[in-house]
Short mmCIF file of C-alpha atoms in Angstrom, two decimals:
data_model
loop_
_atom_site.label_atom_id
_atom_site.label_comp_id
_atom_site.label_asym_id
_atom_site.label_seq_id
_atom_site.Cartn_x
_atom_site.Cartn_y
_atom_site.Cartn_z
CA MET A 82 127.47 104.90 -33.06
CA SER A 83 129.07 103.23 -30.03
CA PHE A 84 128.78 106.22 -27.76
CA ASP A 85 127.87 106.11 -24.08
CA PHE A 86 125.38 108.97 -23.79
CA GLU A 87 125.25 108.82 -19.98
CA LYS A 88 128.99 109.33 -19.80
CA ALA A 89 128.68 112.16 -22.30
CA ASN A 90 126.19 113.87 -20.01
CA GLN A 91 128.65 113.67 -17.13
CA SER A 92 131.67 114.73 -19.17
CA PHE A 93 133.06 113.79 -22.54
CA ASP A 94 136.50 113.93 -20.91
CA SER A 95 135.60 110.86 -18.82
CA LEU A 96 135.46 108.61 -21.88
CA PRO A 97 138.40 106.19 -22.40
CA TYR A 98 140.97 107.44 -24.90
CA THR A 99 140.10 104.94 -27.65
CA GLU A 100 136.36 105.48 -27.20
CA ARG A 101 136.87 109.25 -27.34
CA LEU A 102 138.73 108.99 -30.66
CA LYS A 103 136.09 106.68 -32.08
CA SER A 104 133.29 108.99 -30.97
CA VAL A 105 134.99 112.04 -32.46
CA GLY A 106 135.50 110.13 -35.71
CA ASN A 107 131.83 109.17 -35.83
CA LEU A 108 130.83 112.73 -34.98
CA ALA A 109 133.00 114.04 -37.83
CA LYS A 110 131.39 111.53 -40.21
CA SER A 111 127.90 112.54 -39.08
CA THR A 112 128.86 116.20 -39.47
CA LEU A 113 129.78 115.59 -43.10
CA THR A 114 126.57 113.64 -43.63
CA ILE A 115 124.29 116.30 -42.15
CA VAL A 116 125.83 119.55 -43.34
CA GLY A 117 128.15 118.33 -46.05
CA LYS A 118 125.50 119.25 -48.58
CA ASP A 119 127.28 122.46 -49.49
CA LYS A 120 130.99 122.45 -50.36
CA ASP A 121 131.28 126.09 -49.28
CA ILE A 122 131.05 124.97 -45.64
CA VAL A 123 134.66 123.75 -45.74
CA LYS A 124 136.10 126.92 -47.33
CA PRO A 125 136.46 128.83 -44.04
CA TRP A 126 138.14 125.73 -42.56
CA ILE A 127 140.60 125.61 -45.45
CA ARG A 128 141.46 129.29 -44.97
CA MET A 129 142.05 128.81 -41.25
CA VAL A 130 144.31 125.82 -41.89
CA VAL A 131 146.33 127.77 -44.47
CA TYR A 132 146.60 130.86 -42.26
CA HIS A 133 147.83 128.92 -39.22
CA SER A 134 150.18 126.81 -41.36
CA ILE A 135 151.83 129.97 -42.72
CA MET A 136 152.08 131.42 -39.21
CA ILE A 137 153.66 128.23 -37.85
CA THR A 138 156.06 127.99 -40.80
CA PHE A 139 157.33 131.54 -40.31
CA ILE A 140 158.01 130.85 -36.63
CA PHE A 141 159.84 127.58 -37.25
CA ALA A 142 161.69 129.04 -40.24
CA GLY A 143 163.11 131.55 -37.77
CA PHE A 144 164.53 128.70 -35.69
CA PHE A 145 165.98 127.02 -38.79
CA LEU A 146 167.61 130.24 -39.98
CA TRP A 147 168.98 130.85 -36.49
CA GLN A 148 170.66 127.45 -36.52
CA TYR A 149 172.31 128.28 -39.86
CA ASN A 150 173.47 131.68 -38.50
CA HIS A 151 171.21 133.78 -40.75
CA LEU A 152 170.27 135.98 -37.79
CA GLY A 153 168.76 138.86 -39.79
CA TYR A 154 166.44 136.60 -41.77
CA ALA A 155 165.61 134.68 -38.59
CA LEU A 156 164.48 137.84 -36.78
CA GLY A 157 162.42 138.86 -39.83
CA SER A 158 160.76 135.45 -39.94
CA PHE A 159 160.02 135.59 -36.20
CA PHE A 160 158.52 139.06 -36.63
CA LEU A 161 156.18 137.98 -39.46
CA GLY A 162 155.11 134.94 -37.46
CA PHE A 163 154.46 137.16 -34.44
CA LEU A 164 152.27 139.53 -36.47
CA LEU A 165 150.22 136.61 -37.76
CA PHE A 166 149.96 135.28 -34.20
CA LEU A 167 148.59 138.60 -32.96
CA TYR A 168 145.95 138.72 -35.71
CA LYS A 169 144.88 135.07 -35.55
CA HIS A 170 141.95 135.63 -33.15
CA PHE A 171 140.42 138.19 -35.52
CA TYR A 172 141.00 136.03 -38.59
CA ASP A 173 139.67 132.86 -36.95
CA ASN A 174 136.52 134.54 -35.66
CA LYS A 175 135.83 136.00 -39.10
CA GLN A 176 136.12 132.59 -40.75
CA GLU A 177 134.11 130.87 -38.00
CA MET A 178 131.36 133.46 -38.39
CA ARG A 179 131.26 132.78 -42.13
CA MET A 180 131.13 129.04 -41.54
CA SER A 181 128.27 129.47 -39.06
CA TRP A 182 126.32 131.57 -41.55
CA ILE A 183 126.81 129.00 -44.35
CA VAL A 184 125.70 126.15 -42.06
CA TYR A 185 122.57 128.05 -41.02
CA GLU A 186 121.64 128.88 -44.61
CA THR A 187 122.17 125.24 -45.56
CA VAL A 188 119.93 123.73 -42.87
CA ILE A 189 117.08 126.13 -43.64
CA GLY A 190 117.12 125.02 -47.27
CA ASN A 191 119.04 127.78 -49.04
CA ASP A 192 122.08 127.39 -51.30
CA PRO A 193 124.70 129.65 -49.66
CA SER A 194 128.08 130.56 -51.10
CA TYR A 195 131.34 131.65 -49.51
CA LYS A 196 130.97 134.96 -51.32
CA GLY A 197 127.58 135.43 -49.67
CA ALA A 198 129.12 134.58 -46.30
CA THR A 199 131.81 137.21 -46.89
CA THR A 200 129.17 139.83 -47.65
CA ALA A 201 127.17 138.84 -44.55
CA SER A 202 130.27 138.96 -42.32
CA LYS A 203 131.09 142.50 -43.46
CA GLU A 204 127.87 143.65 -41.82
CA LEU A 205 129.00 141.96 -38.60
CA LYS A 206 132.67 143.00 -38.61
CA TRP A 207 132.36 145.09 -35.45
CA HIS A 208 130.75 142.16 -33.61
CA ILE A 209 133.49 139.85 -34.89
CA ARG A 210 136.17 142.18 -33.57
CA LYS A 211 134.49 142.35 -30.18
CA ILE A 212 134.31 138.55 -29.96
CA ALA A 213 137.99 138.37 -30.92
CA TRP A 214 138.93 140.83 -28.19
CA ILE A 215 136.91 138.82 -25.67
CA ASP A 216 138.79 135.69 -26.78
CA ILE A 217 142.09 137.48 -26.22
CA LEU A 218 141.04 138.81 -22.82
CA MET A 219 139.70 135.46 -21.66
CA SER A 220 142.89 133.77 -22.83
CA PHE A 221 144.90 136.27 -20.81
CA VAL A 222 142.72 135.78 -17.73
CA ASN A 223 142.99 131.98 -17.93
CA LYS A 224 146.76 132.07 -18.38
CA SER A 225 147.21 134.69 -15.66
CA LYS A 226 145.87 132.18 -13.14
CA PHE A 227 149.32 130.65 -13.24
CA PHE A 228 150.99 133.97 -12.47
CA GLY A 229 148.97 135.22 -9.51
CA GLY A 230 146.92 138.43 -9.36
CA GLY A 231 147.76 141.97 -10.35
CA ILE A 232 146.16 145.26 -11.34
CA ILE A 233 145.96 144.29 -15.05
CA LYS A 234 144.17 141.04 -14.23
CA MET A 235 141.77 142.89 -11.93
CA LEU A 236 140.95 145.46 -14.61
CA ILE A 237 140.33 142.75 -17.20
CA ARG A 238 138.01 140.88 -14.84
CA LEU A 239 136.18 144.15 -14.20
CA PHE A 240 135.87 144.81 -17.93
CA ILE A 241 134.33 141.42 -18.63
CA ALA A 242 132.38 141.19 -15.36
CA GLY A 243 129.52 138.73 -15.62
CA LEU A 244 130.89 137.06 -18.73
CA GLU A 245 133.51 134.77 -17.27
CA GLU A 246 131.01 132.54 -15.47
CA VAL A 247 129.12 131.89 -18.72
CA TRP A 248 132.13 131.85 -21.03
CA ASP A 249 132.06 128.09 -21.64
CA LEU A 250 128.48 128.48 -22.85
CA ALA A 251 129.12 131.77 -24.63
CA ASN A 252 132.08 130.33 -26.46
CA HIS A 253 129.78 127.79 -28.15
CA TYR A 254 126.67 129.88 -28.77
CA LEU A 255 127.92 133.42 -29.33
CA LEU A 256 128.95 132.93 -32.96
CA PRO A 257 125.62 131.54 -34.24
CA SER A 258 123.61 134.09 -32.24
CA VAL A 259 125.48 136.83 -34.10
CA ALA A 260 125.66 135.04 -37.47
CA VAL A 261 122.01 133.92 -37.48
CA ASP A 262 120.18 136.68 -35.62
CA LYS A 263 122.77 139.48 -35.85
CA LEU A 264 122.52 140.07 -32.11
CA ASP A 265 124.80 142.55 -30.42
CA ILE A 266 127.30 140.88 -28.08
CA THR A 267 125.62 142.22 -24.93
CA SER A 268 122.17 141.12 -26.12
CA ALA A 269 123.54 137.75 -27.21
CA VAL A 270 125.06 137.04 -23.79
CA LYS A 271 121.79 137.96 -22.04
CA GLU A 272 119.85 135.79 -24.47
CA MET A 273 122.16 132.83 -23.92
CA LYS A 274 121.39 132.81 -20.20
CA LYS A 275 117.74 132.16 -21.15
CA LEU A 276 118.42 129.57 -23.83
CA LYS A 277 118.22 126.57 -21.54
CA GLU A 278 114.54 127.24 -20.92
CA ARG A 279 113.92 126.85 -24.66
CA VAL A 280 115.89 123.65 -25.23
CA PRO A 281 113.69 120.74 -26.40
CA GLU A 282 113.35 118.01 -23.77
CA SER A 283 115.16 115.50 -25.97
CA LEU A 284 118.25 117.73 -26.05
CA VAL A 285 118.42 119.04 -22.49
CA GLY A 286 121.09 116.53 -21.50
CA ILE A 287 123.74 117.90 -23.83
CA PHE A 288 123.08 121.62 -23.48
CA GLY A 289 126.37 123.34 -22.72
CA ILE A 290 128.55 120.21 -23.00
CA ASP A 291 131.98 120.70 -24.53
CA PHE A 292 131.72 117.24 -26.10
CA LEU A 293 135.18 117.35 -27.68
CA GLY A 294 136.86 118.12 -24.35
CA ARG A 295 140.64 117.89 -24.43
CA VAL A 296 140.71 115.51 -27.36
CA VAL A 297 143.28 117.60 -29.26
CA ARG A 298 145.77 117.34 -26.42
CA HIS A 299 145.23 113.58 -26.04
CA VAL A 300 145.82 113.02 -29.74
CA THR A 301 148.81 115.33 -30.22
CA ILE A 302 150.88 114.51 -27.10
CA PRO A 303 151.65 110.90 -28.20
CA ALA A 304 152.52 112.16 -31.69
CA TYR A 305 154.89 114.80 -30.28
CA THR A 306 156.51 112.22 -27.99
CA ILE A 307 157.27 109.87 -30.88
CA LEU A 308 158.56 112.72 -33.04
CA PHE A 309 160.81 113.97 -30.25
CA ILE A 310 162.40 110.55 -29.68
CA ILE A 311 163.07 110.04 -33.39
CA SER A 312 164.39 113.57 -33.95
CA ALA A 313 166.59 113.46 -30.83
CA ALA A 314 168.20 110.28 -32.15
CA LEU A 315 168.79 111.96 -35.52
CA GLY A 316 170.21 115.00 -33.77
CA TYR A 317 172.73 112.81 -31.95
CA PHE A 318 173.71 110.29 -34.62
CA GLY A 319 173.45 112.77 -37.50
CA SER A 320 175.22 115.69 -35.85
CA GLU A 321 177.76 115.79 -38.70
CA LEU A 322 175.05 116.32 -41.29
CA PHE A 323 173.54 119.44 -39.69
CA PRO A 324 174.74 122.51 -37.79
CA SER A 325 175.50 121.21 -34.30
CA SER A 326 176.33 122.40 -30.81
CA THR A 327 178.41 120.88 -28.05
CA ILE A 328 176.52 119.69 -24.99
CA ASP A 329 178.18 118.75 -21.71
CA ILE A 330 176.82 115.36 -20.58
CA GLY A 331 178.46 113.91 -17.47
CA GLY A 332 181.67 115.81 -18.10
CA ASP A 333 181.91 114.73 -21.75
CA ASP A 334 181.35 117.08 -24.68
CA VAL A 335 178.79 115.60 -27.04
CA ALA A 336 177.97 116.99 -30.50
CA PHE A 337 174.25 117.44 -31.00
CA SER A 338 172.12 119.09 -33.70
CA PHE A 339 168.80 120.71 -32.90
CA VAL A 340 167.81 120.92 -36.58
CA PRO A 341 166.01 117.50 -36.67
CA ILE A 342 164.09 118.41 -33.50
CA ILE A 343 163.02 121.75 -34.96
CA PHE A 344 161.93 120.00 -38.16
CA ALA A 345 160.04 117.30 -36.24
CA PHE A 346 158.17 119.82 -34.10
CA TRP A 347 157.35 121.89 -37.19
CA VAL A 348 155.79 118.81 -38.84
CA GLY A 349 154.02 117.95 -35.57
CA LYS A 350 152.66 121.46 -35.21
CA LEU A 351 151.36 121.45 -38.78
CA PHE A 352 149.57 118.16 -38.05
CA SER A 353 148.08 119.41 -34.78
CA ASN A 354 147.04 122.64 -36.52
CA ILE A 355 144.96 120.69 -39.06
CA PHE A 356 143.45 118.62 -36.25
CA GLU A 357 142.69 121.68 -34.09
CA ARG A 358 141.07 123.55 -36.97
CA THR A 359 138.99 120.44 -37.76
CA VAL A 360 137.79 120.23 -34.16
CA THR A 361 136.96 123.95 -34.26
CA GLY A 362 135.02 123.49 -37.51
CA ILE A 363 133.03 120.59 -36.10
CA LYS A 364 132.13 122.63 -33.02
CA VAL A 365 131.05 125.64 -35.10
CA ILE A 366 128.84 123.40 -37.26
CA TYR A 367 127.43 121.46 -34.29
CA PHE A 368 126.51 124.46 -32.18
CA THR A 369 125.15 126.44 -35.12
CA VAL A 370 122.77 123.54 -35.78
CA PHE A 371 122.00 123.38 -32.04
CA TYR A 372 121.31 127.12 -31.86
CA THR A 373 119.05 126.97 -34.91
CA LYS A 374 117.16 123.98 -33.50
CA ILE A 375 116.59 125.82 -30.22
CA THR A 376 115.70 129.28 -31.54
CA HIS A 377 114.27 128.71 -35.03
CA PRO A 378 113.16 125.06 -35.38
CA GLU A 379 110.41 126.04 -37.82
CA ARG A 380 112.98 127.31 -40.33
CA ILE A 381 114.81 123.97 -40.67
CA ARG A 382 114.04 122.14 -43.90
CA ASP A 383 111.56 119.32 -43.39
CA ASP A 384 113.79 116.51 -44.65
CA MET A 385 116.48 117.40 -42.10
CA GLN A 386 114.34 117.82 -38.98
CA GLU A 387 114.63 114.22 -37.73
CA ASP A 388 118.26 113.74 -38.78
CA LEU A 389 119.34 116.91 -37.01
CA VAL A 390 117.83 115.73 -33.72
CA ASP A 391 119.76 112.45 -34.02
CA TYR A 392 122.89 114.38 -34.93
CA LEU A 393 122.58 116.69 -31.92
CA LYS A 394 122.04 113.70 -29.63
CA LEU A 395 125.26 112.22 -31.07
CA ASP A 396 123.27 109.34 -32.55
CA PRO A 397 124.15 107.92 -35.97
CA VAL A 398 122.44 109.49 -38.95
CA GLU A 399 121.62 107.88 -42.25
CA GLU A 400 123.65 108.98 -45.23
CA VAL A 401 121.88 110.24 -48.30
CA ASP A 402 123.58 109.34 -51.53
CA ASN A 403 123.12 112.61 -53.32
CA LEU A 404 121.33 115.91 -53.32
CA GLU A 405 118.86 114.83 -55.96
CA GLU A 406 117.55 112.03 -53.71
CA GLN A 407 117.18 114.57 -50.88
CA GLU A 408 115.14 116.84 -53.15
CA VAL A 409 112.79 113.95 -53.95
CA VAL A 410 112.37 113.19 -50.23
CA GLN A 411 111.62 116.83 -49.52
CA GLU A 412 108.99 117.01 -52.24
#
């Protein structure tokens, strides 16, 4: 893998754009190689992609219906999309917890199923809800930085006192600490502050690194730019084909349709949704493996010990052709 580890230690965000994409691609490939031994690992990812796609479609359908003057249906579509938007943190955390559990069971040599992950997550549903609420609160705190202070912001900061400074770390390690060891959120946060002392020397350099950085934004912005240019041209030259509005440009009334732009951004959002969920899945897998390697290295199956270290160091790992060959190696 052509990956500059020194730069990664400083910040993955410092990598050139092309090198970042190549590194993420190699990381995704290594992820499939290491933990792609159980097809159930991708099932939570599929459910998250479908959920967010439905949510996005309802929202954009509202804009389409509005353009065609179906105001009642538009409001209904907006409302359904809004409900799904409100619930997404809870749904995502539930699926991420299930994915983390499946990954852990896989690397310790078991044969987990999505049904088993569902059963395991039911025992952790209160923890999942608390993590979801923390996600919502932290999102509000981060966004409120752009809107100044206020009593609500102060109360939220008081409620999550002591967590904000470790949130970048907690965001990566909280899920596996709950999924693997069933720790309570408070205990998990306290334990995470001590984790660094237990990190193997070979892995100290990447402890706490958000190695994917802002890669989603760097990938999606060019795509959105191209889509906007194409759709704006269609909106202007094809104004007679779609519902259009009159725009005053330099004193002249110009017919323009927003339908192509809405369609283009809907397609773009669906694409970015798949990419974002993929990045999330990779991070859940990566940090579940990392957590297991730090806290329970003796549980990891023998034939994966060396490969997992290479994987965590973002080094290339050798592909194994099939599960039967792996079983022979293990024996």
